[in-house]
mmCIF file of C-alpha atoms in Angstrom:
data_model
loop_
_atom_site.group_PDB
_atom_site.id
_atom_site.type_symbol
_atom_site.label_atom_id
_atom_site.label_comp_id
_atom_site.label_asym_id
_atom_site.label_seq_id
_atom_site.Cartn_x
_atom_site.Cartn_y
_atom_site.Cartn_z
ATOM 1 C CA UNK A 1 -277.768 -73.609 77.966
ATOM 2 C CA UNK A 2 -275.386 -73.181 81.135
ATOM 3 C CA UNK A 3 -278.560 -71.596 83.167
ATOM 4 C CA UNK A 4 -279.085 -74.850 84.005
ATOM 5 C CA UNK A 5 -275.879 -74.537 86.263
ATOM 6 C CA UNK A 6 -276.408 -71.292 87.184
ATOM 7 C CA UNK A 7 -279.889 -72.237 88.566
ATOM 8 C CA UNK A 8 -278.528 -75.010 90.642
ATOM 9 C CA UNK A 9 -275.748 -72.982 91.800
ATOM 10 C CA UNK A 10 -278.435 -70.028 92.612
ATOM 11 C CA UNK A 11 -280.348 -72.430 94.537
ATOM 12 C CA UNK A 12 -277.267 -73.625 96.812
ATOM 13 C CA UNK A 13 -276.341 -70.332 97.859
ATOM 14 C CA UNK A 14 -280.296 -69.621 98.399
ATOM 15 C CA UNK A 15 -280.292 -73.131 100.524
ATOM 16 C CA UNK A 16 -277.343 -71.958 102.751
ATOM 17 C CA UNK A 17 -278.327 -68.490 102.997
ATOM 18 C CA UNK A 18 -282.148 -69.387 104.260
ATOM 19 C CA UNK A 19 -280.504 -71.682 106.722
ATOM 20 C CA UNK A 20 -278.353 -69.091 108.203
ATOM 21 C CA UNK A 21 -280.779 -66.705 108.507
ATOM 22 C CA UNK A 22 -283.436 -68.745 109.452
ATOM 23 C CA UNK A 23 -286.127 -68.858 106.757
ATOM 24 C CA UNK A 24 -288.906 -70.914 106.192
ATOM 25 C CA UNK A 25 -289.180 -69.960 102.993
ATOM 26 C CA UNK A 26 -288.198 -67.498 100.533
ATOM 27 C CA UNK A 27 -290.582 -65.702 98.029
ATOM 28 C CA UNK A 28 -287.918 -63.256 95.459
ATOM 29 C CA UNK A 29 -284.417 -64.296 94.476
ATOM 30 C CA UNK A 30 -282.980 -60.875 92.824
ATOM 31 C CA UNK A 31 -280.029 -61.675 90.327
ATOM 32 C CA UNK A 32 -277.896 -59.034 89.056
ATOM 33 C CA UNK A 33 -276.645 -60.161 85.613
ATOM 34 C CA UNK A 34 -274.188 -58.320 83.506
ATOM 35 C CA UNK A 35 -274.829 -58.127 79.922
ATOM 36 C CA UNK A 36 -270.990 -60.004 79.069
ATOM 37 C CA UNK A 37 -272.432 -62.961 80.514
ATOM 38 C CA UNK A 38 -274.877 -64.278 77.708
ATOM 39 C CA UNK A 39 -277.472 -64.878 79.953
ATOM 40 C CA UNK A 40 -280.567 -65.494 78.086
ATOM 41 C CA UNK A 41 -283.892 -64.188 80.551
ATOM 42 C CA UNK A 42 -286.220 -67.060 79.554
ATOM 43 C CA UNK A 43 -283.888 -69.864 79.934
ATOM 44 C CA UNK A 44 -282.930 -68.370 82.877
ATOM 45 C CA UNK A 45 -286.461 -68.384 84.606
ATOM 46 C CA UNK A 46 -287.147 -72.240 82.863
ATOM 47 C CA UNK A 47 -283.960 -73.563 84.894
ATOM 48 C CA UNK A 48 -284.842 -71.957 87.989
ATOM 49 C CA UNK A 49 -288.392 -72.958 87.713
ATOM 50 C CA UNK A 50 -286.988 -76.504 87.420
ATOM 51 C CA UNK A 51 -284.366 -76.323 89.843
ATOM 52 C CA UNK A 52 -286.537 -74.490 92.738
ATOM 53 C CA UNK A 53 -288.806 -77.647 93.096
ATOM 54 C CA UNK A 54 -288.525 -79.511 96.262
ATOM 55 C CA UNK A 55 -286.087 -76.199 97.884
ATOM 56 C CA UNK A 56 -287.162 -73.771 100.358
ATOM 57 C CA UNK A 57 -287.494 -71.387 97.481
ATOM 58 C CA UNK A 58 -290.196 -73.690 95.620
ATOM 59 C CA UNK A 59 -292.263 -70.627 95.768
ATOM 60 C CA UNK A 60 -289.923 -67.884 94.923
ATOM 61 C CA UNK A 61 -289.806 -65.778 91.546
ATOM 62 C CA UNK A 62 -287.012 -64.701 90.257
ATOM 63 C CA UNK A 63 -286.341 -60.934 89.467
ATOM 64 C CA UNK A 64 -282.669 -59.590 87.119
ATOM 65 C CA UNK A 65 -281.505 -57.446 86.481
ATOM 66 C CA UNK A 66 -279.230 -56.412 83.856
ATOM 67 C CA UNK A 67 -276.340 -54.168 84.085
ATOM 68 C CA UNK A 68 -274.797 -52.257 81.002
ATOM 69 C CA UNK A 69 -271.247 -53.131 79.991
ATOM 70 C CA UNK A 70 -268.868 -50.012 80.817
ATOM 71 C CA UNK A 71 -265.051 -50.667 79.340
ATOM 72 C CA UNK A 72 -262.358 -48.411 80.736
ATOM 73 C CA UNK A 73 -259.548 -47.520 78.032
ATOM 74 C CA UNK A 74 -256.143 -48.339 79.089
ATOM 75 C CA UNK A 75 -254.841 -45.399 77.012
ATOM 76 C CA UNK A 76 -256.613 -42.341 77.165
ATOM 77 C CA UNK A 77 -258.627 -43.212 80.890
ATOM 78 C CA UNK A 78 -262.422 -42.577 79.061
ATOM 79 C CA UNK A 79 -265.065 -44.744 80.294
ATOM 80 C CA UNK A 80 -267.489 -46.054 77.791
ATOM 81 C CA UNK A 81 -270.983 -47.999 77.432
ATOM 82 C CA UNK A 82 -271.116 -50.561 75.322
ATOM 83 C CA UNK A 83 -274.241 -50.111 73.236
ATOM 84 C CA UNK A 84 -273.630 -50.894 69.690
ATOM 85 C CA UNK A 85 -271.474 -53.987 69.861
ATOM 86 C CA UNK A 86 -268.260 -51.719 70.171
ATOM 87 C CA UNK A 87 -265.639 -52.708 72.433
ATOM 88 C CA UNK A 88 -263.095 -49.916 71.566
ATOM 89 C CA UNK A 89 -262.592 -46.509 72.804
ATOM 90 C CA UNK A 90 -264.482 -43.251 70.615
ATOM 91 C CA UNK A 91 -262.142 -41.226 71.570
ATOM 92 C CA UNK A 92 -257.971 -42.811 70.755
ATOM 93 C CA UNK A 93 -259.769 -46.028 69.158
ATOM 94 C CA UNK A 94 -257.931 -47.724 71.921
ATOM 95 C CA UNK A 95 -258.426 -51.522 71.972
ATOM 96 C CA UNK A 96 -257.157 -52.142 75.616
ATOM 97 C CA UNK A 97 -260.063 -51.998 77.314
ATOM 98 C CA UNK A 98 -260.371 -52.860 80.882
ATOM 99 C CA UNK A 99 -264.649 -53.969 82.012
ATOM 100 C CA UNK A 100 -265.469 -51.818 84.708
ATOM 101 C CA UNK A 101 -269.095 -53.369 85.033
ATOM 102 C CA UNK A 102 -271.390 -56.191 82.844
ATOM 103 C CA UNK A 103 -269.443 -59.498 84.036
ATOM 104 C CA UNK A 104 -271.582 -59.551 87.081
ATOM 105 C CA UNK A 105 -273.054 -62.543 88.418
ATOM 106 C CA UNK A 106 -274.433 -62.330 91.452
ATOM 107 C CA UNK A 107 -277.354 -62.994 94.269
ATOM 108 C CA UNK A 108 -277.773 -59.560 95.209
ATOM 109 C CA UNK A 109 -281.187 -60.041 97.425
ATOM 110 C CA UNK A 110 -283.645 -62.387 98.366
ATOM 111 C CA UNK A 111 -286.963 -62.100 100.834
ATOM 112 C CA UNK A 112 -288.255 -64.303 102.562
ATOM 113 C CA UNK A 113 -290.173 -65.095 105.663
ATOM 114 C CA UNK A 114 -289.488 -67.075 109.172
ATOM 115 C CA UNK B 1 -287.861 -59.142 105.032
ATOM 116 C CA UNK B 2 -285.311 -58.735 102.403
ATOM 117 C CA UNK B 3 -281.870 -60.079 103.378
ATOM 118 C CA UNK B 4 -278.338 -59.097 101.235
ATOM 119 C CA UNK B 5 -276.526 -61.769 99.990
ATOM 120 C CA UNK B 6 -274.042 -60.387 97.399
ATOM 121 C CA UNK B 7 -272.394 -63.774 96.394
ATOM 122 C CA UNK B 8 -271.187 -64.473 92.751
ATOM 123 C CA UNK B 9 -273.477 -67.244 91.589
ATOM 124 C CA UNK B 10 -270.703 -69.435 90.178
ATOM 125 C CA UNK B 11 -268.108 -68.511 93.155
ATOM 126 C CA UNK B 12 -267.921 -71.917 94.001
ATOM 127 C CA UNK B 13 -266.873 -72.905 90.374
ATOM 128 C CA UNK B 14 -264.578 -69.660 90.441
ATOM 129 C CA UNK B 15 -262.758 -70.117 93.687
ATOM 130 C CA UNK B 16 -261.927 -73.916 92.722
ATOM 131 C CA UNK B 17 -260.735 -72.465 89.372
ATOM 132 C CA UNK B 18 -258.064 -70.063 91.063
ATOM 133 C CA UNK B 19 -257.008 -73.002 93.660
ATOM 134 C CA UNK B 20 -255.946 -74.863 90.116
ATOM 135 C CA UNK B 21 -254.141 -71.962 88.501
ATOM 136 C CA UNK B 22 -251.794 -71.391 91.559
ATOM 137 C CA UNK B 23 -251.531 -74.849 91.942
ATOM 138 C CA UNK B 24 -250.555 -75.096 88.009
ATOM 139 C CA UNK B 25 -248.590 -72.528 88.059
ATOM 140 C CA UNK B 26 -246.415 -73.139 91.044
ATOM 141 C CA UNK B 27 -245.647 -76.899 89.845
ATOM 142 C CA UNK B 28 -244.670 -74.689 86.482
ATOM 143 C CA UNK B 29 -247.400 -76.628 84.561
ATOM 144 C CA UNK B 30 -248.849 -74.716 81.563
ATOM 145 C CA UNK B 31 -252.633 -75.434 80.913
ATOM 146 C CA UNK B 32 -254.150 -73.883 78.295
ATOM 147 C CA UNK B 33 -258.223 -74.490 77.285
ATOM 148 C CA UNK B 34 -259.404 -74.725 73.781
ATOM 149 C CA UNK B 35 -262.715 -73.164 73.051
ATOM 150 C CA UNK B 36 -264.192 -73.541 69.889
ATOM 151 C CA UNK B 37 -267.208 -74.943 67.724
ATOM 152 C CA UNK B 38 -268.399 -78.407 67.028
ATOM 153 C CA UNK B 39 -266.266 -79.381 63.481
ATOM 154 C CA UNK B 40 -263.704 -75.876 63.865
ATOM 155 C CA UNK B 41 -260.393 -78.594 63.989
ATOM 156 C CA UNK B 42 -259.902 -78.834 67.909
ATOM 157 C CA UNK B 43 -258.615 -82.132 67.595
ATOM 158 C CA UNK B 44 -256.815 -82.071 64.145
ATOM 159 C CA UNK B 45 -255.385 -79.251 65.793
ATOM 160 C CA UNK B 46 -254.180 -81.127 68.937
ATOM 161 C CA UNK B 47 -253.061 -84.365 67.230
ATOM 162 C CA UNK B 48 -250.346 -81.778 65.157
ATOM 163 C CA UNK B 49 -249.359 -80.885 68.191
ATOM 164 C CA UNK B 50 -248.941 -83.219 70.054
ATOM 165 C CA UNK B 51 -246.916 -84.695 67.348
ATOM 166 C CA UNK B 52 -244.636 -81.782 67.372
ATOM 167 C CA UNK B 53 -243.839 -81.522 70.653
ATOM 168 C CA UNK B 54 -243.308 -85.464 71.258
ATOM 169 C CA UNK B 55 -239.493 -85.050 72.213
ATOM 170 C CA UNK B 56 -239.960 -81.985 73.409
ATOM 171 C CA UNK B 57 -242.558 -81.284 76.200
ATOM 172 C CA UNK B 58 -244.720 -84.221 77.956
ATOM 173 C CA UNK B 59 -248.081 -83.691 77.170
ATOM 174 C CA UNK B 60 -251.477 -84.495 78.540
ATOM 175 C CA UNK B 61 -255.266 -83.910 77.246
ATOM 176 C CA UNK B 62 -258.383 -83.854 79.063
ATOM 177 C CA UNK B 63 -260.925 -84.272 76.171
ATOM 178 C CA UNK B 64 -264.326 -82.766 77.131
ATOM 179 C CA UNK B 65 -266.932 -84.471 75.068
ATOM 180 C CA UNK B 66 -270.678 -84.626 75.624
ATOM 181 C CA UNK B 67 -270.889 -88.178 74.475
ATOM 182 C CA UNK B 68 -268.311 -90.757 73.046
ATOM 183 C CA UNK B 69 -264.587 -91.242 73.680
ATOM 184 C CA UNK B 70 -264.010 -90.980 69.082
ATOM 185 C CA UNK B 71 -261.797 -87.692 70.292
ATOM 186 C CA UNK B 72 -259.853 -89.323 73.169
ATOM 187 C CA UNK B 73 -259.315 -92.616 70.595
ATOM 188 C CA UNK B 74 -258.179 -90.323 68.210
ATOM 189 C CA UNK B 75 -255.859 -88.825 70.318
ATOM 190 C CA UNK B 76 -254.178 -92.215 72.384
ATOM 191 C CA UNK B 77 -251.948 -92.990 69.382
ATOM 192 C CA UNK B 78 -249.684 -90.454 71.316
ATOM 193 C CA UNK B 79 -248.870 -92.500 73.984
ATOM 194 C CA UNK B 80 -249.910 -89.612 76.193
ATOM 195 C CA UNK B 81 -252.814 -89.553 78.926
ATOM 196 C CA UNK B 82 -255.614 -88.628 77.624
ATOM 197 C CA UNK B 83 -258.510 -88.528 80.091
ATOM 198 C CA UNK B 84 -261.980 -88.304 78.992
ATOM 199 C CA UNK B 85 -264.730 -86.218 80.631
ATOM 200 C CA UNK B 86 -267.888 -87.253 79.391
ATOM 201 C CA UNK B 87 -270.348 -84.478 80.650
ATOM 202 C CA UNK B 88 -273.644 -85.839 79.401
ATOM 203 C CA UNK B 89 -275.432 -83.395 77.802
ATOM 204 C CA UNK B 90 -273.816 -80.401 79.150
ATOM 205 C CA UNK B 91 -272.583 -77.967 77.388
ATOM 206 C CA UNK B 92 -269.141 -76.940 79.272
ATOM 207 C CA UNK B 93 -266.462 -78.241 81.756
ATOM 208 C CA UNK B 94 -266.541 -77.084 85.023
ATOM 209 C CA UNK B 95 -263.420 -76.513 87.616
ATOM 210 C CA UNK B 96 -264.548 -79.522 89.697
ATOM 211 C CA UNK B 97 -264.125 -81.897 87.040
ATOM 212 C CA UNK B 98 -260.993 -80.426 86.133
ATOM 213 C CA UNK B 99 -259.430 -80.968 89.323
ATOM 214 C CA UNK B 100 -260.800 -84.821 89.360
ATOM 215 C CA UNK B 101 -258.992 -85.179 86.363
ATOM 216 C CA UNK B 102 -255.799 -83.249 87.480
ATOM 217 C CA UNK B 103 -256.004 -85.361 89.588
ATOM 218 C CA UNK B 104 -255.101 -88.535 87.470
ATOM 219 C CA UNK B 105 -252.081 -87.112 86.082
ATOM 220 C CA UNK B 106 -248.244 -86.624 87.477
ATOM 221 C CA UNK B 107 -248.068 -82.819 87.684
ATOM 222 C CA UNK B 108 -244.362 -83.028 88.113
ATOM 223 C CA UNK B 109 -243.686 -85.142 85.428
ATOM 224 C CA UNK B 110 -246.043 -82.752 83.016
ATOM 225 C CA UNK B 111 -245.352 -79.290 81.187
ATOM 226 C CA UNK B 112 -248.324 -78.657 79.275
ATOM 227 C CA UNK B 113 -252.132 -79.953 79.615
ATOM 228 C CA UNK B 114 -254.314 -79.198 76.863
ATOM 229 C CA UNK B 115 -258.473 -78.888 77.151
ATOM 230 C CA UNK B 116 -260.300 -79.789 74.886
ATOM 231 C CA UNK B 117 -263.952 -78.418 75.800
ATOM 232 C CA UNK B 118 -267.170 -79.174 74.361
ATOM 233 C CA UNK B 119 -267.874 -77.843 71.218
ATOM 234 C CA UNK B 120 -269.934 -74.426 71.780
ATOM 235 C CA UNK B 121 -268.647 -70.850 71.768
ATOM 236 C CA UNK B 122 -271.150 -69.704 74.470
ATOM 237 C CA UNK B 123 -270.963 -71.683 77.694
ATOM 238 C CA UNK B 124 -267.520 -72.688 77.766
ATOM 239 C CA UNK B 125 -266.483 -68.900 77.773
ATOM 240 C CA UNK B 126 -268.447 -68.333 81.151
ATOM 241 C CA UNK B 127 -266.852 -71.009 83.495
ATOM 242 C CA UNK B 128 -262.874 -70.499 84.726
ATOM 243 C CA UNK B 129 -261.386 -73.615 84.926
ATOM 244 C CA UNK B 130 -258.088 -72.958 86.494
ATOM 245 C CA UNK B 131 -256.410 -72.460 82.683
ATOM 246 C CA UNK B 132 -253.540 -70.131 82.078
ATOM 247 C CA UNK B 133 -255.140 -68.762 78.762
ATOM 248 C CA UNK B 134 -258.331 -69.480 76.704
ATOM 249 C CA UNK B 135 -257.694 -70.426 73.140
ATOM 250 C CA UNK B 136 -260.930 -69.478 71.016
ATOM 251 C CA UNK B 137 -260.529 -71.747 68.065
ATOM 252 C CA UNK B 138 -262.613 -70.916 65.117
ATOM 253 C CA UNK B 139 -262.568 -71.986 61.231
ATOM 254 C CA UNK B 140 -263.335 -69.778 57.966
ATOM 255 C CA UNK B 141 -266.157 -71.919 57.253
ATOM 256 C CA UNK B 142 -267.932 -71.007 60.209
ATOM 257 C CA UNK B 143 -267.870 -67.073 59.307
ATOM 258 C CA UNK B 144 -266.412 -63.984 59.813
ATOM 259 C CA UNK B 145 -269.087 -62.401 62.481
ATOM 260 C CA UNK B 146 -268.286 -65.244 65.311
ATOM 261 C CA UNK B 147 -266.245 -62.129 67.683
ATOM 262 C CA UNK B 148 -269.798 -60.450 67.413
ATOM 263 C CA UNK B 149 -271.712 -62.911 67.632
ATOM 264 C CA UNK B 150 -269.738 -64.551 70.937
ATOM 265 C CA UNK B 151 -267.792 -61.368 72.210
ATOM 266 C CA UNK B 152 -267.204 -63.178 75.967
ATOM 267 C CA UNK B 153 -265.170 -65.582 74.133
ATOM 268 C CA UNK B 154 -263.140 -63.061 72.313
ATOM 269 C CA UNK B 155 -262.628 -60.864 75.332
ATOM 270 C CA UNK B 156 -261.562 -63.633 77.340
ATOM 271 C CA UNK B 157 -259.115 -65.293 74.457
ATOM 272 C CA UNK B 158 -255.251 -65.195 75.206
ATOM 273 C CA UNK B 159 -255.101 -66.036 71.365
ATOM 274 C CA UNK B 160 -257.365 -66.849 68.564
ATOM 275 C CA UNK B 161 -256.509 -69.511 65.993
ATOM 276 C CA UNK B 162 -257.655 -69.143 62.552
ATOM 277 C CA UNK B 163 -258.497 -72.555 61.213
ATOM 278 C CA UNK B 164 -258.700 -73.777 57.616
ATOM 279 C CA UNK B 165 -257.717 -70.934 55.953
ATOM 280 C CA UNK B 166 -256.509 -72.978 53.011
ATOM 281 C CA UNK B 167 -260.199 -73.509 52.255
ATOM 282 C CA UNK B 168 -260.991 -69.520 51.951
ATOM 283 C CA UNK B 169 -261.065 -69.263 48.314
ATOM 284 C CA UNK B 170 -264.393 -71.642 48.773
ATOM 285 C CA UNK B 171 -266.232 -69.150 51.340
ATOM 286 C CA UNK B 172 -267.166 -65.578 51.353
ATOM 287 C CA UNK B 173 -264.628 -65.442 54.666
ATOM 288 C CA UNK B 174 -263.934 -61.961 54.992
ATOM 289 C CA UNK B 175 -260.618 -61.960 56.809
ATOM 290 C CA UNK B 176 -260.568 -57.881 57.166
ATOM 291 C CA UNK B 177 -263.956 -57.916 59.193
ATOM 292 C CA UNK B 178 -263.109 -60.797 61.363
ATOM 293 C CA UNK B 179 -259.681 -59.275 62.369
ATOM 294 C CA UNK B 180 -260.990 -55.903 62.947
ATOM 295 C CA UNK B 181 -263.922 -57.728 64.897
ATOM 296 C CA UNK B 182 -261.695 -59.307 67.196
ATOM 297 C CA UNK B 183 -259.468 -56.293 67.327
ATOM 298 C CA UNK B 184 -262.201 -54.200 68.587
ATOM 299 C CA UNK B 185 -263.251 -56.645 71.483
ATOM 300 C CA UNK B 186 -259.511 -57.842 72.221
ATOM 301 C CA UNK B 187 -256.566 -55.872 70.974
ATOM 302 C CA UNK B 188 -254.036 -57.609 72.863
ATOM 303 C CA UNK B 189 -255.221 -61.050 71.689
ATOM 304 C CA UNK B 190 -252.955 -62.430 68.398
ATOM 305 C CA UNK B 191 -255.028 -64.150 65.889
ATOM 306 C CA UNK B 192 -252.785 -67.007 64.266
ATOM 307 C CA UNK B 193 -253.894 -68.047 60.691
ATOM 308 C CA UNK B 194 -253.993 -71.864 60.377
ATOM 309 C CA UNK B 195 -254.536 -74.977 58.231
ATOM 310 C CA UNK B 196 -254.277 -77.688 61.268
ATOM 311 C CA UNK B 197 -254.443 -80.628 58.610
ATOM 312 C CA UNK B 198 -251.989 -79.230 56.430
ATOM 313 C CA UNK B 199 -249.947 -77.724 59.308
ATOM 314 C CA UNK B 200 -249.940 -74.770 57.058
ATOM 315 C CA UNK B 201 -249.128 -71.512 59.618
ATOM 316 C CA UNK B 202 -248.791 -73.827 62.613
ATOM 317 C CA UNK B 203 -245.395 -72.688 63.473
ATOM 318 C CA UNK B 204 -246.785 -69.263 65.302
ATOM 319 C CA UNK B 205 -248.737 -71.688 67.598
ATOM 320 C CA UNK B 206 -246.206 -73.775 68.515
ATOM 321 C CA UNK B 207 -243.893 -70.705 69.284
ATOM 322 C CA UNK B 208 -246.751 -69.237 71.162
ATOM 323 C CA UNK B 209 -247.061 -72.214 73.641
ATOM 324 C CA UNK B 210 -243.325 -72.357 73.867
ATOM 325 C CA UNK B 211 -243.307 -68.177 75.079
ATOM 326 C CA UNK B 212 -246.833 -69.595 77.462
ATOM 327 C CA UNK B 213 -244.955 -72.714 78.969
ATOM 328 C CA UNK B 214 -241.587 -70.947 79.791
ATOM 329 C CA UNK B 215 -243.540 -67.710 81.298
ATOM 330 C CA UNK B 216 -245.259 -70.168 83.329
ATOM 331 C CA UNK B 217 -241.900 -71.690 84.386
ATOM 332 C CA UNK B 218 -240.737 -67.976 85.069
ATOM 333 C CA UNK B 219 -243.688 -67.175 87.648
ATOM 334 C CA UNK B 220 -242.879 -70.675 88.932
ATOM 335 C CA UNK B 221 -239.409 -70.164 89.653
ATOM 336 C CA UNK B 222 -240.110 -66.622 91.267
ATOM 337 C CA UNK B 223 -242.547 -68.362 93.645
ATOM 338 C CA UNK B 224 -244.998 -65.571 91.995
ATOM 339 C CA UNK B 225 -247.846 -68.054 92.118
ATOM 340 C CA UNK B 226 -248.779 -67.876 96.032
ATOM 341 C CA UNK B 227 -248.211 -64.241 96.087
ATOM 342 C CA UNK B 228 -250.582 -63.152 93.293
ATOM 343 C CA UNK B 229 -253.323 -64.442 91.148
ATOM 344 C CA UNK B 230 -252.268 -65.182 87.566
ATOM 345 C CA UNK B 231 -255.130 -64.476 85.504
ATOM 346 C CA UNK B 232 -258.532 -61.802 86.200
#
C-alpha cells in the first residue's frame, strides 16, 4: 500500500529531472527495486498510473526491475543469495548478516524527448 | 534519449530522517518506533510504560493512527504530550510528519519519545523516520510465521517484543519456529517475551530502554552525533 508514496515521490524526482534536462516529455521511467523492499509490481504500476496524470510523464510506462537479495556474513566473509527465505549463512550458520544488494530503491533511467 | 538519474526514490523521506537522528541524538533524546499489527498491544504496551517510568524519564508519544484520537485518549491520563498524527488512510508515518511533530515538543526537557505507528507490519518497515531503533511488536495470537512473512521488519528490528504470551496455551504458537525465524533474519535482535496487560516479562523492556536512552546520552556527550551517522 506505500506505492502510493513511492509513485508520488517517483514522479517528483521525474518532474525535477525533466526540468533540468529539458524535456518535454518523458516516455520510460526504469526503477530498480530490491527484493527487501516489499514492493508489490501491480500496485506499483496502479499508483504510478494514477500519479503520472497531469505530469510531464502522463505518457510514460514504467519498467523494474528487481534485484536479488545478497547478505554478506559477518563471520566467515561468504556472500550469499537469498532464495529460499534464508537469511543465514550455509556455510558457519552465521546470523550477522550484512545486505550487500536488494534494499534498492532507485530511479535508475528515464527517456524522454525535447 | 535516455538520461541517468540514479536517485533513491524515497531520498527525500531518507535524508529528513537522518537530519532527525543527529538532531535526536545530539540533544541526547532517545526515540524509539513501535512497529507492529493492528490489536498486537502497542498501546497496552505503552500505557505500562509510561507508568513505569513516570518519576523516572519524561516521556512523550506521537500516536500514528489512520483515523481517531481512542489511542492518544487512552494515553493523556499520563499527563504527558501526546501528539496525534492522523494520516488518513495511509498506511505509515513519514519523516516529515515526524519532524512537524518534533516540533511541538521541548527536546531539552525530553529523554525518550515513543512512536506509535499505524498498525501494519509492511509499510511502516520501509520509511526511516529519524528513530534510534525499530521495535517490531508482535503477539502469539497473530502466529509464529510473521519474521517470514514480513522479513524487512525483522531485519530492521533493534528488538522484538513478544506479546501475550500468557495466552499461548490457547494457540498453536510455536515459540521454537518463531525464535529461530527471527534468528535467521536478525541474530543480533533480542526477542523479549511479554504479557503487556499483566506486565508479566516487562522488566527486560524497561531495562532495554534504560541501556537505549543512556547509549544515546553516551554518543551525546562524545559529540559523536555530527561526526557519524547513528543508524544504516
Amino acid at each position: 500500500m506505500h506505492e502510493l508514496s513511492l509513485a508520488t515521490n517517483i514522479l517528483a524526482i521525474v518532474e525535477q529531472t525533466a526540468a533540468e534536462e529539458n524535456l518535454a516529455s518523458v516516455s520510460v521511467v526504469r526503477l530498480r527495486i530490491g527484493k527487501l523492499r516489499q514492493v508489490v509490481p501491480e500496485a506499483m504500476r496502479m499508483a504510478f498510473d494514477a500519479a503520472k496524470e497531469g505530469t510531464v510523464a502522463r505518457d510514460a510506462s514504467l519498467e523494474m526491475h528487481f534485484v536479488s537479495i545478497r547478505l554478506r556474513c559477518q563471520i566467515c566473509g561468504r556472500v550469499r543469495v537469498v532464495e529460499d527465505r534464508c537469511y543465514f549463512c550455509p556455510l558457519c550458520a552465521g546470523t550477522r548478516m550484512a545486505t550487500v544488494t536488494g534494499d534498492e530503491l532507485l530511479i535508475e533511467t528515464l527517456e524522454g524527448e525535447r | 534519449m535516455e538520461i541517468k538519474v540514479l536517485k533513491n526514490i524515497l531520498g527525500a523521506n531518507q535524508n529528513k530522517a537522518d537530519e532527525i537522528r543527529a538532531r535526536l541524538v545530539d540533544k541526547g533524546v532517545l526515540m524509539v518506533n513501535l512497529i507492529g499489527s493492528p490489536g498486537s498491544g502497542k498501546t497496552t504496551l505503552l500505557e505500562k510504560t509510561l507508568a513505569h517510568f513516570a518519576d523516572t524519564y519524561s516521556c512523550a508519544v506521537i500516536e500514528g493512527d489512520v483515523a481517531t484520537d481512542r489511542d492518544a485518549r487512552r494515553l493523556q491520563k499520563f499527563g504527558i504530550p501526546v501528539i496525534l498524527i492522523n494520516t488518513d488512510g495511509a498506511c505509515h508515518l513519514e519523516s516529515i510528519s515526524i519532524e512537524q511533530a518534533l516540533g511541538e515538543l521541548d527536546l531539552d526537557a525530553t529523554d525518550i519519545v515513543f512512536v506509535e505507528n499505524v498498525g501494519n507490519l509492511v509499510c511502516p518497515a520501509e520509511f526511516d523516520i529519524g528513530e534510534f531503533a525499530k521495535i517490531a511488536v508482535c503477539s502469539v495470537v497473530e502466529g509464529d510465521d510473521k519474521p517470514e512473512k514480513y522479513p524487512l521488519l525483522f531485519r530492521e528490528s533493534k528488538g522484538v517484543l513478544l506479546n501475550k504470551v500468557d495466552l499461548s496455551d490457547f494457540t498453536d504458537f510455536d515459540g521454537d519456529a518463531f525464535t529461530t525465524a527471527v534468528n535467521r533474519l536478525n541474530g543480533d535482535t533480542p526477542i523479549m517475551e511479554i504479557a503487556a496487560r499483566s506486565g508479566q516479562g516487562l522488566r527486560v523492556w524497561y531495562d532495554w530502554l534504560r541501556a537505549r536512552r543512556d547509549e544515546v546520552r553516551t554518543i551525546s556527550k562524545s559529540g559523536e552525533a555530527e561526526r557519524r551517522p547513528v543508524h544504516r
